[in-house]
Short mmCIF file of C-alpha atoms in Angstrom, two decimals:
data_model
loop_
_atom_site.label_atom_id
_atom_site.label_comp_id
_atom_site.label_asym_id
_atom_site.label_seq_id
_atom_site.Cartn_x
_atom_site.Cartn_y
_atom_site.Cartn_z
CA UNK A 1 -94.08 -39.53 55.60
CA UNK A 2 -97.70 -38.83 56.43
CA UNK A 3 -98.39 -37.31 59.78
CA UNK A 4 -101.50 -38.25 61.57
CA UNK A 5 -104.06 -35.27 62.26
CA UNK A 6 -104.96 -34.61 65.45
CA UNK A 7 -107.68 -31.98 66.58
CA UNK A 8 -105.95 -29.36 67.49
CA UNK A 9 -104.96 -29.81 63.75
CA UNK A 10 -108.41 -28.40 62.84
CA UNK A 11 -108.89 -24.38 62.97
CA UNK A 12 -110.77 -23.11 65.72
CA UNK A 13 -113.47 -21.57 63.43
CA UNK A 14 -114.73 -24.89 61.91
CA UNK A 15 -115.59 -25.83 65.60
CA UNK A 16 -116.91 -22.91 66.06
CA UNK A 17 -118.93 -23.81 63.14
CA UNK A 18 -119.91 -27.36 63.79
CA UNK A 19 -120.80 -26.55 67.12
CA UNK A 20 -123.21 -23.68 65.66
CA UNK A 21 -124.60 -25.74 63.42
CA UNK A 22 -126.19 -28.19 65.81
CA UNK A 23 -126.88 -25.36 67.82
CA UNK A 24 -129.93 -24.40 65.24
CA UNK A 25 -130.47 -27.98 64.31
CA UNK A 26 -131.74 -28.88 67.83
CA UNK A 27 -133.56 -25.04 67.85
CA UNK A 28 -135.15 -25.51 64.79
CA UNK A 29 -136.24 -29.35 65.99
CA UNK A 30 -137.37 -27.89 69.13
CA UNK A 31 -139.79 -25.40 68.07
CA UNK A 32 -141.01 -27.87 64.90
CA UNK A 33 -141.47 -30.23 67.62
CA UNK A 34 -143.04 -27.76 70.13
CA UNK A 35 -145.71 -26.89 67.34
CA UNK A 36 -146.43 -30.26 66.39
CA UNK A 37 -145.11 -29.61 62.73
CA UNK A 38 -145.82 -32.76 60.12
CA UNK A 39 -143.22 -31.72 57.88
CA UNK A 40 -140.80 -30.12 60.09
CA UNK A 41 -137.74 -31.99 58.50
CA UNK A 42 -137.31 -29.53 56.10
CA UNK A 43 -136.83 -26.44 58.57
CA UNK A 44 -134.15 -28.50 60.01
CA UNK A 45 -132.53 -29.24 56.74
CA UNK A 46 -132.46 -25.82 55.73
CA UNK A 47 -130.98 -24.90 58.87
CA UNK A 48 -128.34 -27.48 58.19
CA UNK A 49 -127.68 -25.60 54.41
CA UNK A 50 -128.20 -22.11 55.25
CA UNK A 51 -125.24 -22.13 58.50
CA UNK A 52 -121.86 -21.37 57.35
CA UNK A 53 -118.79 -20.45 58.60
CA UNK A 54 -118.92 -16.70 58.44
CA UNK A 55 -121.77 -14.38 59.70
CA UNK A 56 -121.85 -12.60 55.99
CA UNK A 57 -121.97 -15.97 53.98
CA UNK A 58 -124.47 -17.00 56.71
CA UNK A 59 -126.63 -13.89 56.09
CA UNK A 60 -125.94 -14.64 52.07
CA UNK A 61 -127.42 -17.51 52.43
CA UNK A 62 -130.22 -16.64 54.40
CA UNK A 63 -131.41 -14.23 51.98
CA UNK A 64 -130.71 -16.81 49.12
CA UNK A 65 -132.70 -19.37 50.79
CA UNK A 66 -135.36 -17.28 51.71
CA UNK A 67 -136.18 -15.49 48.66
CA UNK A 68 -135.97 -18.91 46.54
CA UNK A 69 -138.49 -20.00 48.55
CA UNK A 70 -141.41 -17.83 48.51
CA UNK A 71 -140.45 -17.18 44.40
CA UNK A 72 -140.58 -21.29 43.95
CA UNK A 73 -143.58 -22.16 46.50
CA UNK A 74 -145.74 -19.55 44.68
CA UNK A 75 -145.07 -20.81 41.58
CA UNK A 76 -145.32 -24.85 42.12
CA UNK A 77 -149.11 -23.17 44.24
CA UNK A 78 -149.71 -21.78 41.51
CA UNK A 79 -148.84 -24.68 38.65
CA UNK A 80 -150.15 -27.09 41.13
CA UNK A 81 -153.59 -25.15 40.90
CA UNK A 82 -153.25 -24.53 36.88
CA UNK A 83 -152.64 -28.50 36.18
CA UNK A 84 -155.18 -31.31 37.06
CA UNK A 85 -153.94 -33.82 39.22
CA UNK A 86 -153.27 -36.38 36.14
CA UNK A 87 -150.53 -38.47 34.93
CA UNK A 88 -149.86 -36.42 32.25
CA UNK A 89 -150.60 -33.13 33.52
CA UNK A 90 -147.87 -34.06 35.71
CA UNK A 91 -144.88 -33.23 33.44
CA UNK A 92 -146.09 -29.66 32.18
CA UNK A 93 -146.22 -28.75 35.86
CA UNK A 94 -143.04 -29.91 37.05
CA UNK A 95 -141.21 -29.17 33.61
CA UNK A 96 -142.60 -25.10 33.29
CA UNK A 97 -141.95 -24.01 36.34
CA UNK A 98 -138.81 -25.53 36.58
CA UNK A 99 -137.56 -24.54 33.16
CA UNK A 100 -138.51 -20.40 33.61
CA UNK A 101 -137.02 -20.65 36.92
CA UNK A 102 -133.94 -22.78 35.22
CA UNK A 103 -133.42 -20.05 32.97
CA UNK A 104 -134.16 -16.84 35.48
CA UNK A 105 -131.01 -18.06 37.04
CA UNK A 106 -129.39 -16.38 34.37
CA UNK A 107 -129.99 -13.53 36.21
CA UNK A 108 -129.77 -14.48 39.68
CA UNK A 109 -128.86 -17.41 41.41
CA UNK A 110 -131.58 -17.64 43.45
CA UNK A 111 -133.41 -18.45 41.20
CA UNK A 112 -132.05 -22.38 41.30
CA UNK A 113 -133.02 -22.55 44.91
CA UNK A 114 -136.71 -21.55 43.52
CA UNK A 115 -136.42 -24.30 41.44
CA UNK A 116 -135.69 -26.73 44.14
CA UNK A 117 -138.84 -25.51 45.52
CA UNK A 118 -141.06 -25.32 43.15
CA UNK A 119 -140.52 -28.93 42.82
CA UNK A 120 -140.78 -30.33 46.02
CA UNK A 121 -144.29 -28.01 46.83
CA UNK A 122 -145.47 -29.57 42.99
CA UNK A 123 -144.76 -32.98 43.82
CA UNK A 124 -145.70 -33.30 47.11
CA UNK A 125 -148.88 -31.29 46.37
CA UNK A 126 -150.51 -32.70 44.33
CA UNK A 127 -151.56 -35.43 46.79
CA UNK A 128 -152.98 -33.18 49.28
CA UNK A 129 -156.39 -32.42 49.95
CA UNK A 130 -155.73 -28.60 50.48
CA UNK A 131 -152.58 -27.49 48.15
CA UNK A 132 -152.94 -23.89 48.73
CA UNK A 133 -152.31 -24.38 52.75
CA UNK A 134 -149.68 -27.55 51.90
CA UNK A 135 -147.69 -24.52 50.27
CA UNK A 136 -147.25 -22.22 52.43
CA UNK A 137 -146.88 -24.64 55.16
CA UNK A 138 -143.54 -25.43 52.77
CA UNK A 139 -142.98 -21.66 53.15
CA UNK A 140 -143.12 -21.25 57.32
CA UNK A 141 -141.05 -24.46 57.94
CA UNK A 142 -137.86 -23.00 55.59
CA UNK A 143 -138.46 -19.65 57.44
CA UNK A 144 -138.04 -21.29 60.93
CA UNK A 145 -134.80 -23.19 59.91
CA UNK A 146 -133.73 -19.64 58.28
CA UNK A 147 -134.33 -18.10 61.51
CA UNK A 148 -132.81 -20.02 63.73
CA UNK A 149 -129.71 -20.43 61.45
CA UNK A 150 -129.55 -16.35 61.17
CA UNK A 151 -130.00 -16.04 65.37
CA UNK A 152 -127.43 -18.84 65.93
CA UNK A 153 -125.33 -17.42 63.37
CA UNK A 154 -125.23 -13.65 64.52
CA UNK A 155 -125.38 -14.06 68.41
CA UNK A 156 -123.06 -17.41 68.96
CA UNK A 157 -119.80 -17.22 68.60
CA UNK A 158 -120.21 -14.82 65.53
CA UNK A 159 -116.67 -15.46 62.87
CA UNK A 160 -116.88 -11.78 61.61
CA UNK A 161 -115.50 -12.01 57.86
CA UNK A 162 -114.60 -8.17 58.45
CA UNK A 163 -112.11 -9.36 61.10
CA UNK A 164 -110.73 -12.46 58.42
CA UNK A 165 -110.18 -9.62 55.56
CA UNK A 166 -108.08 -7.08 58.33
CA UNK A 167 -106.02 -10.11 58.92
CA UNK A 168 -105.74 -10.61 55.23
CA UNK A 169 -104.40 -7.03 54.67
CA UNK A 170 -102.20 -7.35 57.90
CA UNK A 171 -100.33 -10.61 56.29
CA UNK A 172 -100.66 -8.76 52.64
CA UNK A 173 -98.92 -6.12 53.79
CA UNK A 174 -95.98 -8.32 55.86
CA UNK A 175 -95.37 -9.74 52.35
CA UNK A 176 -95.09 -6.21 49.97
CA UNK A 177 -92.90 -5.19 52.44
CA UNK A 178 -90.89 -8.24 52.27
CA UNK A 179 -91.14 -7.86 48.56
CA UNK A 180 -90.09 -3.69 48.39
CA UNK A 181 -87.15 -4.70 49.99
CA UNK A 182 -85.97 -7.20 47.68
CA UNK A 183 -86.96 -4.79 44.81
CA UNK A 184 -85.11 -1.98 46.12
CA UNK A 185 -82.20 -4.10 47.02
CA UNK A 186 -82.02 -5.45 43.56
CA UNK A 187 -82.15 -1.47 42.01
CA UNK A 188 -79.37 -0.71 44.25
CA UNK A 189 -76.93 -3.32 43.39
CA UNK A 190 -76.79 -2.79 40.09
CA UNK A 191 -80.09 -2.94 39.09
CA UNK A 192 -80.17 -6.72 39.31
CA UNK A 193 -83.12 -8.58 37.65
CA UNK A 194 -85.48 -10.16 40.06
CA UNK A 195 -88.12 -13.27 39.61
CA UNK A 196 -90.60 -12.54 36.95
CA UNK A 197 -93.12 -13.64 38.88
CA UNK A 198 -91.91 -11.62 42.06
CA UNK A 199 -94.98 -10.28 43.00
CA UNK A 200 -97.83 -11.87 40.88
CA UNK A 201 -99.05 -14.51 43.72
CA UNK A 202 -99.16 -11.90 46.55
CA UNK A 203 -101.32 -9.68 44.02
CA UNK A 204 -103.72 -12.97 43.54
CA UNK A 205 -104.36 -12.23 47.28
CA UNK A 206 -104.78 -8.82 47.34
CA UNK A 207 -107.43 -8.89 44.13
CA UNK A 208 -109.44 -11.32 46.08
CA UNK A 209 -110.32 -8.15 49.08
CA UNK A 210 -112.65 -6.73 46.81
CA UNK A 211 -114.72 -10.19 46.94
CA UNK A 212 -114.63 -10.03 50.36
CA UNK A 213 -115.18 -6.41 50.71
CA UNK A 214 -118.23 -6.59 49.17
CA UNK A 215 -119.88 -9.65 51.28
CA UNK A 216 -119.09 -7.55 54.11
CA UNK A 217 -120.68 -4.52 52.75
CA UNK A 218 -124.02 -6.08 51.68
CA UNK A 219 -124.68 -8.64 53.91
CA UNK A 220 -122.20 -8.83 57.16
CA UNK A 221 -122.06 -4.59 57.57
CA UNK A 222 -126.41 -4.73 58.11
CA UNK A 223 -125.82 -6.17 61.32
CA UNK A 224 -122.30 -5.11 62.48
CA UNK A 225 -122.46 -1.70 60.96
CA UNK A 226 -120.35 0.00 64.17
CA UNK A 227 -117.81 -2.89 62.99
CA UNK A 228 -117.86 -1.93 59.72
CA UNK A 229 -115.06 0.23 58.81
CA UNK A 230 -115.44 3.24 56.94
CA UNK A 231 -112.05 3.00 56.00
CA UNK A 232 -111.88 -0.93 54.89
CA UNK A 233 -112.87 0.40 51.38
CA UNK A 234 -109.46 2.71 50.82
CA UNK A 235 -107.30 0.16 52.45
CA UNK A 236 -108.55 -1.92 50.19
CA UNK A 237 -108.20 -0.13 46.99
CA UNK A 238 -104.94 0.81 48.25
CA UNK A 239 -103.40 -2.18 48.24
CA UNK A 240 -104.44 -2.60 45.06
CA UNK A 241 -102.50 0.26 43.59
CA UNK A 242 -99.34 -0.88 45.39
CA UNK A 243 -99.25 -4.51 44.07
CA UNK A 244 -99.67 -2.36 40.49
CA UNK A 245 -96.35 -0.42 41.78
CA UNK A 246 -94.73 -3.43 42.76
CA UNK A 247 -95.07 -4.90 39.65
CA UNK A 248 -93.85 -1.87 37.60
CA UNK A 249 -90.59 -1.63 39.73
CA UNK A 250 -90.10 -5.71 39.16
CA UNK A 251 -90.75 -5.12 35.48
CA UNK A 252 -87.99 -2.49 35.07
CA UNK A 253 -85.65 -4.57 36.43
CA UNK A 254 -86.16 -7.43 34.10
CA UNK A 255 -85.94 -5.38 30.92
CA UNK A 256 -82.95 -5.68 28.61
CA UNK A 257 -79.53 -4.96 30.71
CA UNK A 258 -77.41 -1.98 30.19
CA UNK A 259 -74.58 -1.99 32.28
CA UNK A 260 -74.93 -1.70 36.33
CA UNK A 261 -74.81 1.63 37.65
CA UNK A 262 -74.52 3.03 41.23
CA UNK A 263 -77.73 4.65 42.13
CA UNK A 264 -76.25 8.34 43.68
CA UNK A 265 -79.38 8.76 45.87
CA UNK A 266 -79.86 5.61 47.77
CA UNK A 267 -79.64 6.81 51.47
CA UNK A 268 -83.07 8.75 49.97
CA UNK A 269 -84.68 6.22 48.69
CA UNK A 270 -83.97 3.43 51.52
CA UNK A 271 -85.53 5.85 53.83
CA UNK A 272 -88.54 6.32 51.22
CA UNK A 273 -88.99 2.67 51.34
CA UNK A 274 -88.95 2.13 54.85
CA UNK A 275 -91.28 5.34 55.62
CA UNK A 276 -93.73 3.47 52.75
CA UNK A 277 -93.40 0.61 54.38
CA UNK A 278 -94.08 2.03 57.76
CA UNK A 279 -97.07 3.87 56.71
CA UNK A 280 -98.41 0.62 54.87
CA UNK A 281 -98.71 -0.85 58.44
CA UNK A 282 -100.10 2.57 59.89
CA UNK A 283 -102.75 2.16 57.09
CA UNK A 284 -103.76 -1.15 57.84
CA UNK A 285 -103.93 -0.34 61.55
CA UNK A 286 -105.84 2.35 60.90
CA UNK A 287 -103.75 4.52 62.48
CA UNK A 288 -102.52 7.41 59.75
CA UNK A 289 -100.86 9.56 62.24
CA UNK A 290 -98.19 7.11 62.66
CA UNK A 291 -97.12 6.89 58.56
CA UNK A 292 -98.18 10.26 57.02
CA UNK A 293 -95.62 12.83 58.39
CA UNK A 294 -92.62 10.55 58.07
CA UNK A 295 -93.19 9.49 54.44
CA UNK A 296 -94.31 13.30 53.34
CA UNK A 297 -90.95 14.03 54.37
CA UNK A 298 -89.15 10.94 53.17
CA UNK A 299 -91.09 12.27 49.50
CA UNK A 300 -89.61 15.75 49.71
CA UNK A 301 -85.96 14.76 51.03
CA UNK A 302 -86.13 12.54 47.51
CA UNK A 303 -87.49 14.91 44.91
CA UNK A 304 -85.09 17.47 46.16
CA UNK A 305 -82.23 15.42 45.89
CA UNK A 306 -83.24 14.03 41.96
CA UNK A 307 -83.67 17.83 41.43
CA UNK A 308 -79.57 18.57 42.78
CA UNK A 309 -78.55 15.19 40.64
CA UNK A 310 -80.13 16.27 37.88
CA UNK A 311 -78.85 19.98 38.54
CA UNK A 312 -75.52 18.49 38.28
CA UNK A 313 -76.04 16.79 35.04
CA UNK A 314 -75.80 13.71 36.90
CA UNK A 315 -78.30 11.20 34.74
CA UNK A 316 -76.65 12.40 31.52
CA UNK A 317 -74.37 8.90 32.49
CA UNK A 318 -77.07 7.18 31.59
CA UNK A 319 -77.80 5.68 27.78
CA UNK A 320 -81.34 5.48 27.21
CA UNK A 321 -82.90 2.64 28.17
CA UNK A 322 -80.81 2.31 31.26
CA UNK A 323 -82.21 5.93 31.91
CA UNK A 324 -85.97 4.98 30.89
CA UNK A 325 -85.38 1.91 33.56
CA UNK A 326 -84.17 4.06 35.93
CA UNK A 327 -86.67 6.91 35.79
CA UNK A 328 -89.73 4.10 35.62
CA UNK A 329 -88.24 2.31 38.98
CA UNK A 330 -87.69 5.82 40.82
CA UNK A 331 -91.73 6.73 39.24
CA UNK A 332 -93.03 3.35 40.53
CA UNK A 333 -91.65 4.15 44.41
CA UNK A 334 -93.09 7.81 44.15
CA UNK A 335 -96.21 7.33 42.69
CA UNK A 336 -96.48 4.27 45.59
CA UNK A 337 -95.81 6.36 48.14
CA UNK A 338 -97.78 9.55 47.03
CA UNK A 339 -101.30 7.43 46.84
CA UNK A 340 -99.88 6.42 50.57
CA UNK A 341 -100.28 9.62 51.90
CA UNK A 342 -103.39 10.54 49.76
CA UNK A 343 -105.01 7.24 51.45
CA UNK A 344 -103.73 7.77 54.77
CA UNK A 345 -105.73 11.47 54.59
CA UNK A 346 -108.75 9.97 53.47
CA UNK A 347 -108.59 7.61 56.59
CA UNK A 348 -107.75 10.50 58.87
CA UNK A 349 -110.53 12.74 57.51
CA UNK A 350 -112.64 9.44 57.20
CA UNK A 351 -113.61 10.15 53.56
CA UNK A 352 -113.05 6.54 51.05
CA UNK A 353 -110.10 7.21 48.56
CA UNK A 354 -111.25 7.46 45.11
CA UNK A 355 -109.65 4.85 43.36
CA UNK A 356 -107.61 5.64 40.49
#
């Protein structure tokens, strides 16, 4: 049964957005208005295009739009001054501008909004008594709807995308947490196999941060820089690694079965896991003091109790492929919780993690 939306239904940042976006509509109308503009439809409509939800895809944008334009306005100025205002001269100077810009955008994509205007200044030009000023009168109305897009956008109700990816990595890291427990309660029980596919659709989430890490950086981090955290970049490359961890650990539990064993050290390694997870939440908080002690310790409590086991002769129970599944698991949880407390320095001393 189909239930009926209502508008609290709707997030809050798509009001946020429609608001803003009439916000510059009526600026940019106000100001075309105010200086008597003939054509000042089209800052309005590329105030309409450039506004989006987030500041960085806003700024994007802006840039997009902005260097399109000049690229495509001095190129239909300058095809429009090439071609004689004929019939036939008509299609050279609509079809070579638009096919070298066509074809630039194999190297940038903003080279299709060039295109766009290259054909509007060429076909609207050539019936104007001064083309050269037509032009660039193209050129000042897109910059006013730019502007007033990029003002509205940064100083109203700015939706940060900085402050969408921490709440990313705060839900990401809810979820491997929820996941390390089910792997670690599956290796304790008898090394149980666990859902192939365990882990894959959390890690589809994590490998989109880097997208979003990088609109911040370029576009979103110019304005906000004190926003910008100098940390975001290890957190981000950290949860990388541990989805690759995760994965490993899910993997060795699916190979070919061998027998159930009891694992000898599991008080260690439940408190490993919970000190990783622990510290995953101190990373993402930015707060390393609250993770790194605990899970150094955690880390030496479990090497030096796989050095007494093995001391004892211990692992010589196991045949070899239950001992290679073993091993990999235990390697998977220590190399997780080693780049842990190599990322939770880096945040401390504020120096980005090297990714491996």
């Amino acid at each position: 049964m189909s239930v009926a939306k209502t508008p609290c239904a709707f997030p809050r940042v798509h009001w946020i957005h429609g608001i803003k976006t009439a916000l510059s509509a009526g600026l940019c109308l106000a100001i075309t208005t105010l200086y008597n503009l003939d054509y000042g439809y089209w800052a309005v409509i590329t105030t309409v295009i450039v506004m989006q939800v987030y500041v960085a895809d806003s700024i994007q944008m802006c840039l997009y739009r902005f260097s399109g334009t000049i690229i495509g306005a001095l190129l239909g100025i300058a095809s429009i001054l090439i071609f004689p205002d004929t019939l036939v001269a008509h299609f050279p100077a609509v079809m070579l501008p638009v096919g070298i810009l066509s074809f630039m955008t194999h190297y940038n994509t903003r080279y299709r909004m060039a295109a766009i205007t290259a054909v509007i200044v060429i076909m609207t030009g050539f019936s104007m008594p001064n083309q050269v000023i037509f032009g660039f009168s193209r050129i000042i109305e897109i910059v006013i709807g730019i502007f007033c897009a990029f003002v509205v956008s940064v100083l109203v109700f700015p939706v940060r995308l900085v402050d969408v990816l921490k709440d990313n990595l705060r839900q990401q890291v809810q979820e491997c947490c929820e996941k390390y427990d089910i792997l670690v309660d599956a290796f304790l029980n008898g090394q149980e196999p666990v859902d192939k596919d365990l882990v894959a659709p959390l890690g589809s989430k994590v490998w989109k941060n880097r997208e979003l890490f990088e609109n911040i950086r370029h576009h979103e981090a110019l304005i906000y820089h004190k926003k910008f955290s100098k940390n975001l970049k290890t957190i981000v490359a950290t949860m990388d690694t541990v989805i690759e961890h995760l994965k490993t650990m899910a993997r060795s539990l699916n190979v070919a079965k061998e027998g159930s064993f009891d694992i000898l050290m599991q008080d260690e390694l439940r408190d490993l896991a919970r000190a990783s997870q622990r510290a995953l939440t101190a990373m993402v908080e930015n707060d390393p003091d609250q993770g790194i002690q605990s899970l150094a310790a955690a880390l030496e409590r479990t090497e030096k109790k796989l050095h007494e086991l093995r001391s004892k002769g211990v692992t010589t129970r196991f045949g070899l492929h239950k001992l290679v599944q073993v091993y990999s698991f235990y390697h998977a949880m220590h190399c997780l919780a080693q780049d842990l407390v190599i990322s939770l320095d880096a945040i401390k001393t504020n120096k980005p993690n090297a990714s491996r």
